Each structure stands twice: as structure tokens, then as C-alpha cells.
mmCIF file of C-alpha atoms in Angstrom:
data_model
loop_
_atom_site.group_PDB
_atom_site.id
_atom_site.type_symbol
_atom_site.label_atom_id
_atom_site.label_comp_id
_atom_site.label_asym_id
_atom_site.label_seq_id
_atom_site.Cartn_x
_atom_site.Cartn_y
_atom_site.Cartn_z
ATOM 1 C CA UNK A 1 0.000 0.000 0.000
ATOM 2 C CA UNK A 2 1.139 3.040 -0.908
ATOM 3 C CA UNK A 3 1.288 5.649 2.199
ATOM 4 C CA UNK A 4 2.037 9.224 2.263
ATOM 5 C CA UNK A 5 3.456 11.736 5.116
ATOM 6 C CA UNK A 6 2.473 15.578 4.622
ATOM 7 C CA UNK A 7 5.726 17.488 5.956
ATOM 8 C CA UNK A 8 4.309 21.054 6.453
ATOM 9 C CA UNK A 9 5.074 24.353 8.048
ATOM 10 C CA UNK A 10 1.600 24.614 10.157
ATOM 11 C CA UNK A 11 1.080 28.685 9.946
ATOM 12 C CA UNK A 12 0.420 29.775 13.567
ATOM 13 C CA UNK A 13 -3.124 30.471 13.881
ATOM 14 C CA UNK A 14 -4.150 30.557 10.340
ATOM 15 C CA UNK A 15 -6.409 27.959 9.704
ATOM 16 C CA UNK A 16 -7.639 28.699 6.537
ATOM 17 C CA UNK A 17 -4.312 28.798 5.301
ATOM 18 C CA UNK A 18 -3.314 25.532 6.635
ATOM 19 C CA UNK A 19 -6.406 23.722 5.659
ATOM 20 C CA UNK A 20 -5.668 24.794 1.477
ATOM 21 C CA UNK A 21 -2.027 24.098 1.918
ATOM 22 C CA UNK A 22 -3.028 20.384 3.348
ATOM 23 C CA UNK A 23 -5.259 19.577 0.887
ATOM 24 C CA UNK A 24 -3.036 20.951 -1.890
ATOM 25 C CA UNK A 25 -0.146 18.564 -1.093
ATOM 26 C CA UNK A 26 -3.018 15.643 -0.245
ATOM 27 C CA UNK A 27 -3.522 16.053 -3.849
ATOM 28 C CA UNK A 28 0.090 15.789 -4.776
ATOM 29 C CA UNK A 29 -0.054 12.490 -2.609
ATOM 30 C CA UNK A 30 -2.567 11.487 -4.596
ATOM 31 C CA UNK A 31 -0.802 12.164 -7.861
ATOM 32 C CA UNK A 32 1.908 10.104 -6.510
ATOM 33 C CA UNK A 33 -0.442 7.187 -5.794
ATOM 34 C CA UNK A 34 -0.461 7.378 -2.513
ATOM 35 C CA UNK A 35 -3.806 6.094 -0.391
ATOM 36 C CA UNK A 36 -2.956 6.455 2.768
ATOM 37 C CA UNK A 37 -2.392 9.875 3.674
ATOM 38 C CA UNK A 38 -0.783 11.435 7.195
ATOM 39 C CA UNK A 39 -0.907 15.216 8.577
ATOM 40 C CA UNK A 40 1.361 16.403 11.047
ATOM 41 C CA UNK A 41 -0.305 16.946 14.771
ATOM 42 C CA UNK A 42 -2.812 19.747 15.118
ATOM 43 C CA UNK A 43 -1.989 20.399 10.914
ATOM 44 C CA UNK A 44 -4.999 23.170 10.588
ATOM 45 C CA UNK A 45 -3.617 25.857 13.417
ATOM 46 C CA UNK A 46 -0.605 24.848 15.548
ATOM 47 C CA UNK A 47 -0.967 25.347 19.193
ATOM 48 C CA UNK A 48 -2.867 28.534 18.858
ATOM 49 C CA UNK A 49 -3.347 29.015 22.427
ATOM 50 C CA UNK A 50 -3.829 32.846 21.986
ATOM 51 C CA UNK A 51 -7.080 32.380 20.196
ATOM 52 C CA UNK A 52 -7.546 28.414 21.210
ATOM 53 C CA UNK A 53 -11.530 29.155 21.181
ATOM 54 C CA UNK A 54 -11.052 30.576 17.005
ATOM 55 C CA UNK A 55 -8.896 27.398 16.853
ATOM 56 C CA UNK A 56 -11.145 24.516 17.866
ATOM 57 C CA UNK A 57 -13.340 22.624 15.840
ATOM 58 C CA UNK A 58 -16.744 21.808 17.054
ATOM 59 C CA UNK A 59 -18.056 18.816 15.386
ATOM 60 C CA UNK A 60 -19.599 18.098 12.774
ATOM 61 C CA UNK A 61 -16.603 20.094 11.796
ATOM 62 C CA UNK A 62 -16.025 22.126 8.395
ATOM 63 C CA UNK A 63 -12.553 20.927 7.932
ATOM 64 C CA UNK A 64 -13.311 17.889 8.913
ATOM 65 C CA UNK A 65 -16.724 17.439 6.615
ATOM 66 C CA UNK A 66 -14.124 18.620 3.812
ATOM 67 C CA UNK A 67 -11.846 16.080 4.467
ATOM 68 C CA UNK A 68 -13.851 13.438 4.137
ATOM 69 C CA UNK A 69 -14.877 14.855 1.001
ATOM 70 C CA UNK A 70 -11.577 14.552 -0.108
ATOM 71 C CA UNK A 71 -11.085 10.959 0.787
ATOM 72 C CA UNK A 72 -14.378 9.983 -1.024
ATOM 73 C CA UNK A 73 -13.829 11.998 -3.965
ATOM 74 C CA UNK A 74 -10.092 10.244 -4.102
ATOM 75 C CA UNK A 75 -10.748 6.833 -2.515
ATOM 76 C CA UNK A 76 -8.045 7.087 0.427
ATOM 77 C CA UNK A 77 -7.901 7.378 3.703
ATOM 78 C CA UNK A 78 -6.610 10.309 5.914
ATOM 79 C CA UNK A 79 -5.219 11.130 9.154
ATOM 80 C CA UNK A 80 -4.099 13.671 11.467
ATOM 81 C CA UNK A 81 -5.156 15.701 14.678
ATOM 82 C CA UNK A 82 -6.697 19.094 15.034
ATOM 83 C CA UNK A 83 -8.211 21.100 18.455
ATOM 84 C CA UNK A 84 -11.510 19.601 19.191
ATOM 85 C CA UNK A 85 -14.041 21.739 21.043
ATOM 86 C CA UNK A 86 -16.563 19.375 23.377
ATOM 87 C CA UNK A 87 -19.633 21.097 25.210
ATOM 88 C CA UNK A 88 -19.748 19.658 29.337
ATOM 89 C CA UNK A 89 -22.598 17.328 28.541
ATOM 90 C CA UNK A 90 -20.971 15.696 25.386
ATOM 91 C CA UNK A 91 -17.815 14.809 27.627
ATOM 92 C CA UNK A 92 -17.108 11.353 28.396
ATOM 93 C CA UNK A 93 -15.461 10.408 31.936
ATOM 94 C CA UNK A 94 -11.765 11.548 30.356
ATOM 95 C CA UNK A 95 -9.302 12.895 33.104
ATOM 96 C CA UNK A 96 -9.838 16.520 33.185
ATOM 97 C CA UNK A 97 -6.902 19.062 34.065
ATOM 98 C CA UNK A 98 -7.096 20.759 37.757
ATOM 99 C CA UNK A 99 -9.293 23.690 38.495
ATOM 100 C CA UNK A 100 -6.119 25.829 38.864
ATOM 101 C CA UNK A 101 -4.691 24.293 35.265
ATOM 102 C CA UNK A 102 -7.205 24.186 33.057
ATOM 103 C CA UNK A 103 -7.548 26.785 30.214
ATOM 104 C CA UNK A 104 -11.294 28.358 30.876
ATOM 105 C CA UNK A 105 -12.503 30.436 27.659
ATOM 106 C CA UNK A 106 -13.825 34.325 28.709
ATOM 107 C CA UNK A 107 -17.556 33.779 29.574
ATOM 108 C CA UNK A 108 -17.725 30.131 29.120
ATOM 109 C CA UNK A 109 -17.167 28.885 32.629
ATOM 110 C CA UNK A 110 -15.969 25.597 33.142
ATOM 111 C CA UNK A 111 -18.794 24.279 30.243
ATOM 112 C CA UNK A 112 -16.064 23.437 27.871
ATOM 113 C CA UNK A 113 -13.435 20.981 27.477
ATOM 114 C CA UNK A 114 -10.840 20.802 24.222
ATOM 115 C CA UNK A 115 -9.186 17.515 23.338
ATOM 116 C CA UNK A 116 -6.269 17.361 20.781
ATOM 117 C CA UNK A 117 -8.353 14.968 18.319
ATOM 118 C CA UNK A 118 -6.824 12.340 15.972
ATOM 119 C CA UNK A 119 -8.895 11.556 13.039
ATOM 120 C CA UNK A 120 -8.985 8.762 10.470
ATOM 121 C CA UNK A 121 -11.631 8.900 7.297
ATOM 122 C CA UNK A 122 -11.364 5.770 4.951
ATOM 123 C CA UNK A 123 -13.362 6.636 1.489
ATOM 124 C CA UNK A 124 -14.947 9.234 3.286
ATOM 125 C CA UNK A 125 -16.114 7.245 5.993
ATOM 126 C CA UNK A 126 -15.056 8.530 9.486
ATOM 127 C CA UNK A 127 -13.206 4.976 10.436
ATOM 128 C CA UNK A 128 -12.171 6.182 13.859
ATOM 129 C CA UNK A 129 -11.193 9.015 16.303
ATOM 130 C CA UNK A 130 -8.534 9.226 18.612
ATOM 131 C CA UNK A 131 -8.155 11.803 21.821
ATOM 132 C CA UNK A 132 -4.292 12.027 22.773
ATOM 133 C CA UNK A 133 -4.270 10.642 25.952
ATOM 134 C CA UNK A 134 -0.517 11.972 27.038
ATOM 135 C CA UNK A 135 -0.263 15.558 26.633
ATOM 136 C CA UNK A 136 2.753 17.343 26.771
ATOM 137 C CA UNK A 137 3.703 20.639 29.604
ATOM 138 C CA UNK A 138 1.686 23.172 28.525
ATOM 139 C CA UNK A 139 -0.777 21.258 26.888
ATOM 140 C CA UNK A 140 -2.131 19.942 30.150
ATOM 141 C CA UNK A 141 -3.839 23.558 30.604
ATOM 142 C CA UNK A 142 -5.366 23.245 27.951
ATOM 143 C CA UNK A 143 -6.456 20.294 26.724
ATOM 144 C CA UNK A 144 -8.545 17.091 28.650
ATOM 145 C CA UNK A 145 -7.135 14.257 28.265
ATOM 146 C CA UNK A 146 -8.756 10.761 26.116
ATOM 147 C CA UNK A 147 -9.116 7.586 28.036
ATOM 148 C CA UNK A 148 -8.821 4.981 25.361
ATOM 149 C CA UNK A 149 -5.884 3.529 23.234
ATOM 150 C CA UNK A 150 -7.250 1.460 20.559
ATOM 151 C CA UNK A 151 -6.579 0.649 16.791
ATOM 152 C CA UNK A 152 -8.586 2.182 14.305
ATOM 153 C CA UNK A 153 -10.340 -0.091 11.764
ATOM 154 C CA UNK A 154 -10.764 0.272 8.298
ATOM 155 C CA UNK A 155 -13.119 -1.796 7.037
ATOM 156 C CA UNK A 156 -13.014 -1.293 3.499
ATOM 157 C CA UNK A 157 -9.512 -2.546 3.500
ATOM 158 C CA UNK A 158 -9.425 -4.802 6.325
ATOM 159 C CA UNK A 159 -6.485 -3.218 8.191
ATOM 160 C CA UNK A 160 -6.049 -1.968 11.596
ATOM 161 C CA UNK A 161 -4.003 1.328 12.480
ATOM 162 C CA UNK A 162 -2.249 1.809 15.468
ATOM 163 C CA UNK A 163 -2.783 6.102 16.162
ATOM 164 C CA UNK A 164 -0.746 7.858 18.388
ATOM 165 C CA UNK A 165 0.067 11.523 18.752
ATOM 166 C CA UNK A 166 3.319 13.236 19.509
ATOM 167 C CA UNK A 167 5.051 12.970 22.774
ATOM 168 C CA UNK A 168 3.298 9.499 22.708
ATOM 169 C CA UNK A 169 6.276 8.122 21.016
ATOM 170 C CA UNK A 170 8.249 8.233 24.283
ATOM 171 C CA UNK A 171 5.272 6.116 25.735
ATOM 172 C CA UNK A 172 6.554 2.321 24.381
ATOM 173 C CA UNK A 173 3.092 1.161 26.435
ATOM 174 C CA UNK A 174 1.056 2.851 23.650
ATOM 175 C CA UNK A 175 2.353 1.100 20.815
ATOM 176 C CA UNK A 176 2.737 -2.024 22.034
ATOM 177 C CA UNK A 177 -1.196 -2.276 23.428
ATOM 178 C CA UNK A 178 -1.888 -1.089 19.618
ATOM 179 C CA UNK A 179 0.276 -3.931 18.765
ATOM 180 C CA UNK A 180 -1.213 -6.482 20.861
ATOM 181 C CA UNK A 181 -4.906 -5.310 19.608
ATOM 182 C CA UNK A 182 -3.803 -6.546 16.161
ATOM 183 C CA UNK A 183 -2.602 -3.187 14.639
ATOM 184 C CA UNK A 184 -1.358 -3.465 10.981
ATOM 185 C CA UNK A 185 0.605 -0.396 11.171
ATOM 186 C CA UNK A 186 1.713 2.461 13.598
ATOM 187 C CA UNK A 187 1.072 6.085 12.711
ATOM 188 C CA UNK A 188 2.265 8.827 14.939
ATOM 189 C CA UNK A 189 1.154 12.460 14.003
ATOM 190 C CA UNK A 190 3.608 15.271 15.136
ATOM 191 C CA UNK A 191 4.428 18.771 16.426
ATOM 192 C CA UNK A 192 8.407 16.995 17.530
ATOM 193 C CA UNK A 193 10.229 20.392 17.979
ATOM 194 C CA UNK A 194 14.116 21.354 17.749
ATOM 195 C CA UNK A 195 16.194 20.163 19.720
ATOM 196 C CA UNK A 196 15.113 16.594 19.941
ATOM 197 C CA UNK A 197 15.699 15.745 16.154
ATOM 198 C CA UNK A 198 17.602 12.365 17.058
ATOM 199 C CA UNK A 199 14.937 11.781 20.310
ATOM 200 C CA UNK A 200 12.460 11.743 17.268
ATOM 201 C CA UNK A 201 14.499 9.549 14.735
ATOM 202 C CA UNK A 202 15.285 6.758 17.296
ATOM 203 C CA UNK A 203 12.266 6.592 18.894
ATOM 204 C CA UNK A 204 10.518 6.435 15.681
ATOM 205 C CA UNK A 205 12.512 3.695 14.854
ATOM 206 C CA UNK A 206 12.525 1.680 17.996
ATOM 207 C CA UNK A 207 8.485 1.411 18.223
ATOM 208 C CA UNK A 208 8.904 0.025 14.850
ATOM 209 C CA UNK A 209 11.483 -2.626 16.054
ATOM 210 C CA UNK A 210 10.370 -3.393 19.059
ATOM 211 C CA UNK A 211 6.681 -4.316 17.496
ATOM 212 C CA UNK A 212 7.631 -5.405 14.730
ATOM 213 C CA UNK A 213 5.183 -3.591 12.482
ATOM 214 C CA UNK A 214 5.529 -0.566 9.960
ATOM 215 C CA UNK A 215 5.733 2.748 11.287
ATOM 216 C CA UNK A 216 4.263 6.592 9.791
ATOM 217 C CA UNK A 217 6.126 9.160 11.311
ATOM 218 C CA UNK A 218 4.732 11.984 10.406
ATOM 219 C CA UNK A 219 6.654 15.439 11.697
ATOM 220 C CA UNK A 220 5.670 18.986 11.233
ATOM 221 C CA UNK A 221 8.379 21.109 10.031
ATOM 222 C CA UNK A 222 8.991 25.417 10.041
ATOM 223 C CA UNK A 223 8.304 27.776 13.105
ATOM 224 C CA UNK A 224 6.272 28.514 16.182
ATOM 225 C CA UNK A 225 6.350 31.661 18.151
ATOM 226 C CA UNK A 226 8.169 29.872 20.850
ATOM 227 C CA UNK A 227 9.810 27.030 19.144
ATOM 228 C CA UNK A 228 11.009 25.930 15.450
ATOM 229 C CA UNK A 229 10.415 22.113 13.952
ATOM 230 C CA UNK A 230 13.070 19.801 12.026
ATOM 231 C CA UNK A 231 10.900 17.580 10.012
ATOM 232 C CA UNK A 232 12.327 13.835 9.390
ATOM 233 C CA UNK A 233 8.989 12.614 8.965
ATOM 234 C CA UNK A 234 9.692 8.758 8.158
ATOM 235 C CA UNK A 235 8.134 5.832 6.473
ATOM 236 C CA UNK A 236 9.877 2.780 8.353
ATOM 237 C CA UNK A 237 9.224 -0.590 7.549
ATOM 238 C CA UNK A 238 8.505 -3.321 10.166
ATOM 239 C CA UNK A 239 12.121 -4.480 9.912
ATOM 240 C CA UNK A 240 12.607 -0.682 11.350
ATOM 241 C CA UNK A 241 14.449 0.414 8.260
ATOM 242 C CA UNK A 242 13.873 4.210 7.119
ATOM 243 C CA UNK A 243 12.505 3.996 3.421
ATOM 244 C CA UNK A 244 11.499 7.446 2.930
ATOM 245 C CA UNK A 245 12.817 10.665 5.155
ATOM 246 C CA UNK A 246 11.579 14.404 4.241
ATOM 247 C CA UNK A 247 14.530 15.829 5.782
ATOM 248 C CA UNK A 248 13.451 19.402 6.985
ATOM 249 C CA UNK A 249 11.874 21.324 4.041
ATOM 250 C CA UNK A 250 8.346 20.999 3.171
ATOM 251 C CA UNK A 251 7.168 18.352 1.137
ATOM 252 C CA UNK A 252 5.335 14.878 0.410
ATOM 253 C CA UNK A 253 7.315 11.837 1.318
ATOM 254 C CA UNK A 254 5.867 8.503 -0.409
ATOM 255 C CA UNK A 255 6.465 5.021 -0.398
ATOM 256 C CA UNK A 256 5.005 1.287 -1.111
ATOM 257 C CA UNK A 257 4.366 -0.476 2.423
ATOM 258 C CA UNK A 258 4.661 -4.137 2.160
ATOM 259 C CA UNK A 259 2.610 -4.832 4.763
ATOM 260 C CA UNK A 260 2.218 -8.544 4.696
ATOM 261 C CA UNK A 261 6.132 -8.317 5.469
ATOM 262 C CA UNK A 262 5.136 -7.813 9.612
ATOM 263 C CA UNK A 263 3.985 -11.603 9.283
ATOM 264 C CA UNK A 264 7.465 -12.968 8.212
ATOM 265 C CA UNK A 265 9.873 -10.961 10.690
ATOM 266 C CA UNK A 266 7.722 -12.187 13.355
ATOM 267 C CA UNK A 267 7.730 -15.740 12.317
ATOM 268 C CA UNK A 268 11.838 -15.153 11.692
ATOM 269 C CA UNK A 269 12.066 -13.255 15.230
ATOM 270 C CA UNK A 270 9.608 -14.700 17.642
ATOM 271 C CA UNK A 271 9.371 -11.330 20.013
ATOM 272 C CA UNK A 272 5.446 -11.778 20.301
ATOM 273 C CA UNK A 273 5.096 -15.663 21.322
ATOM 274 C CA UNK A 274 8.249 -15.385 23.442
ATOM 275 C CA UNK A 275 6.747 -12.640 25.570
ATOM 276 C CA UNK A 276 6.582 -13.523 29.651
ATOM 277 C CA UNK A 277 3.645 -11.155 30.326
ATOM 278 C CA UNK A 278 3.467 -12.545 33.568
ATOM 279 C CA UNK A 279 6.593 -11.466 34.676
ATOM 280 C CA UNK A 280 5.888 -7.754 33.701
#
């Protein structure tokens, strides 16, 4: 299967902007045959904490309703994470932030909670949703946290994604329940900033490794007001060799998954039958 990584520079607080320059180098992925398409982490607006209210996305969402569009209209699938906006009574029992952390919008009270929302559409189908569960520093005064880690389906295709955001790589407990629950393939959508660049390359590679399973790294690249971004979104096999890198200018990285080729290493390394879950 051929997948795709979208290495942009996310515009701070300019959603529109982001959303056209997504879609415009979706369609490039496309071109290139690619149908199976990753954004960076929160691709439509960076961490727009200034205006985090302007910045959410209250569902049914209008970037969202467009991207499935886009996945029907090009039979592929799609993922990524943007700020999700959830009124009190939609919440589920998630682990909010304390009283004296949490980011309360002027005039709204306490009414609202914001999740940093992964998304997946197959064939413009919403297959599955994912709320990051680990966020990082300052995210925690922001943003609620999700209390579930499990794959995605896709039914059309009959594959199971393993989703993950961020500073989730550094959690090895998250991929490996993905890879327990069956997962075909890990994707991790990123905001990984400078100066971590080799945190981000071995990590990437490791939950590969370790799991034995294909890995989408997908990295933003470009500036923040308080940080800048180095890229190296990857496409590792589940041997955990890098066979595509987009280094640290913008661009669409592409490549042909064998994905079949999980099954083999595992029967070649044993990892998963010689596991001793009792003793850990």
C-alpha cells in the first residue's frame, strides 16, 4: 500500500491557510499514488493558544466534513489531529486538568473541554477518532485528556491502524497495546520540535522494532512563536528500516508499504510468542 506523510510548516493560527495548503499537497499524494495519507499533529492551526476558542473545531466540523470529502472523492484514507471543542454534557469520563490548570474560555465557565483529536476517514467514511491521551507541559492547561488507546479499523480494507500523537512516542506502552490489539501499522502524528531531532528519529525507529510492524512518522516542520520544527517525517518498515525521510523542508514523502512483510519478521524473530507477560 502506498502511504504518504504531509511534511508542512503549520502557519500559527491561520487555519484557513493551513487547511488549502493540506489539501493541496493531499492532492500531490494522490498524484503520486499514494492512499494512505498522514498530517502532522494539530496540521490546521498549531498550538494557537492565543485564540484556542477561534482554533477549535466543534463537530460536525467544516474541515473535517471537507476532508472526508476529499477521501471519497479520491478513494483514500486520511489522518491527522486538530483542536476539538466538546460542550460539558458531550464529555465522556476523560481525566480533566485541575481547576487551577485548566484553560477556561472568557464567559464560558468551566462548560467546555478541548481535546487534541486524531482523526482517520477511509473513502470518506469517518473509520475512527482518537483523543491524545498523554499531553505534553503546557498542553495539560489546555487540553482534557482521552481515556482509550485502541486501533482504528478500516473496514473497506481490512487493516487496523495503530494512532498515536506526539510525545506518545516516548510512551513504548502505547504502541505495544496497539500492537497487541492486532494493529497493521503504527502512525504517529507530530508537532516533535528542535532540539530533539535524534529523540524523534530513534524513537521512531525503535516502536517500529520493538513491534515489529511498519511505522508513519509523520513530523511537522517550520516555526512557532516559541519554538522551530526539524521535520524527518519517516516511512519505516517493520524491519525498522527508514525507506522514505523528508529531511526538513516541506514536502510529500511517499512510499510502497509491504505490509504482509510484519507476518514474516515475526515468524523469523519470535518477540510476540516469546513474551513472559506474567513477569511484567
Amino acid at each position: 500500500m502506498k502511504v504518504a506523510c504531509i511534511q508542512m510548516d503549520v502557519l500559527h493560527c491561520r487555519k484557513q491557510k493551513n487547511f488549502e495548503k493540506a489539501l493541496y499537497m493531499a492532492l500531490e499524494a494522490v498524484r503520486q499514488g499514494a492512499e494512505f495519507i498522514v498530517f502532522p499533529e494539530v496540521f490546521s492551526t498549531g498550538f494557537c493558544y492565543e485564540h484556542f476558542e477561534h482554533a477549535a473545531e466543534t463537530l460536525p466540523s467544516p474541515i473535517l466534513e471537507n476532508l472526508a470529502c476529499f477521501s471519497e472523492a479520491n478513494d483514500c484514507i486520511i489522518l491527522g489531529s486538530l483542536i476539538e471543542k466538546v460542550l460539558s454534557e458531550e464529555v465522556s469520563c476523560s481525566r480533566q486538568p485541575a481547576d487551577s490548570e485548566k484553560f477556561t474560555p472568557s464567559g464560558s465557565g468551566n462548560s467546555t473541554s478541548y481535546y487534541n483529536l486524531g482523526f482517520c476517514f477511509e473513502s470518506g467514511t469517518l473509520a475512527g477518532s482518537y483523543r491524545k491521551t498523554h499531553p505534553f507541559k503546557a498542553e495539560n492547561r489546555y487540553f482534557s485528556t482521552g481515556d482509550s488507546i485502541e486501533p482504528i479499523t478500516l473496514k473497506k480494507r481490512n487493516l487496523k491502524i495503530g494512532f498515536q500523537i506526539c510525545y506518545e512516542l516516548r510512551f513504548p506502552e502505547i504502541a505495544r497495546k496497539l500492537a497487541l490489539a492486532g494493529s497493521d501499522l503504527l502512525v504517529t502524528a507530530a508537532a516533535f520540535p528542535n532540539p530533539r531531532s535524534e529523540h524523534w528519529k530513534i524513537l521512531a525507529k525503535a516502536r517500529a522494532i520493538e513491534n515489529q510492524i511498519p511505522h508513519i512518522a509523520c513530523n511537522r516542520t517550520g516555526s512557532a512563536p516559541d519554538c522551530t520544527y526539524f521535520g524527518n517525517s519517516m516511512i519505516i518498515n517493520a524491519w525498522g528500516e527508514v525507506k522514505a525521510d523528508a529531511g526538513s523542508k516541506e514536502c510529500v514523502i511517499v512510499y510502497d508499504l509491504d505490509l504482509p512483510e510484519k507476518d514474516e519478521i515475526r515468524k523469523a524473530i519470535p518477540v510476540f510468542d516469546d513474551r513472559r507477560p506474567e513477569l511484567y
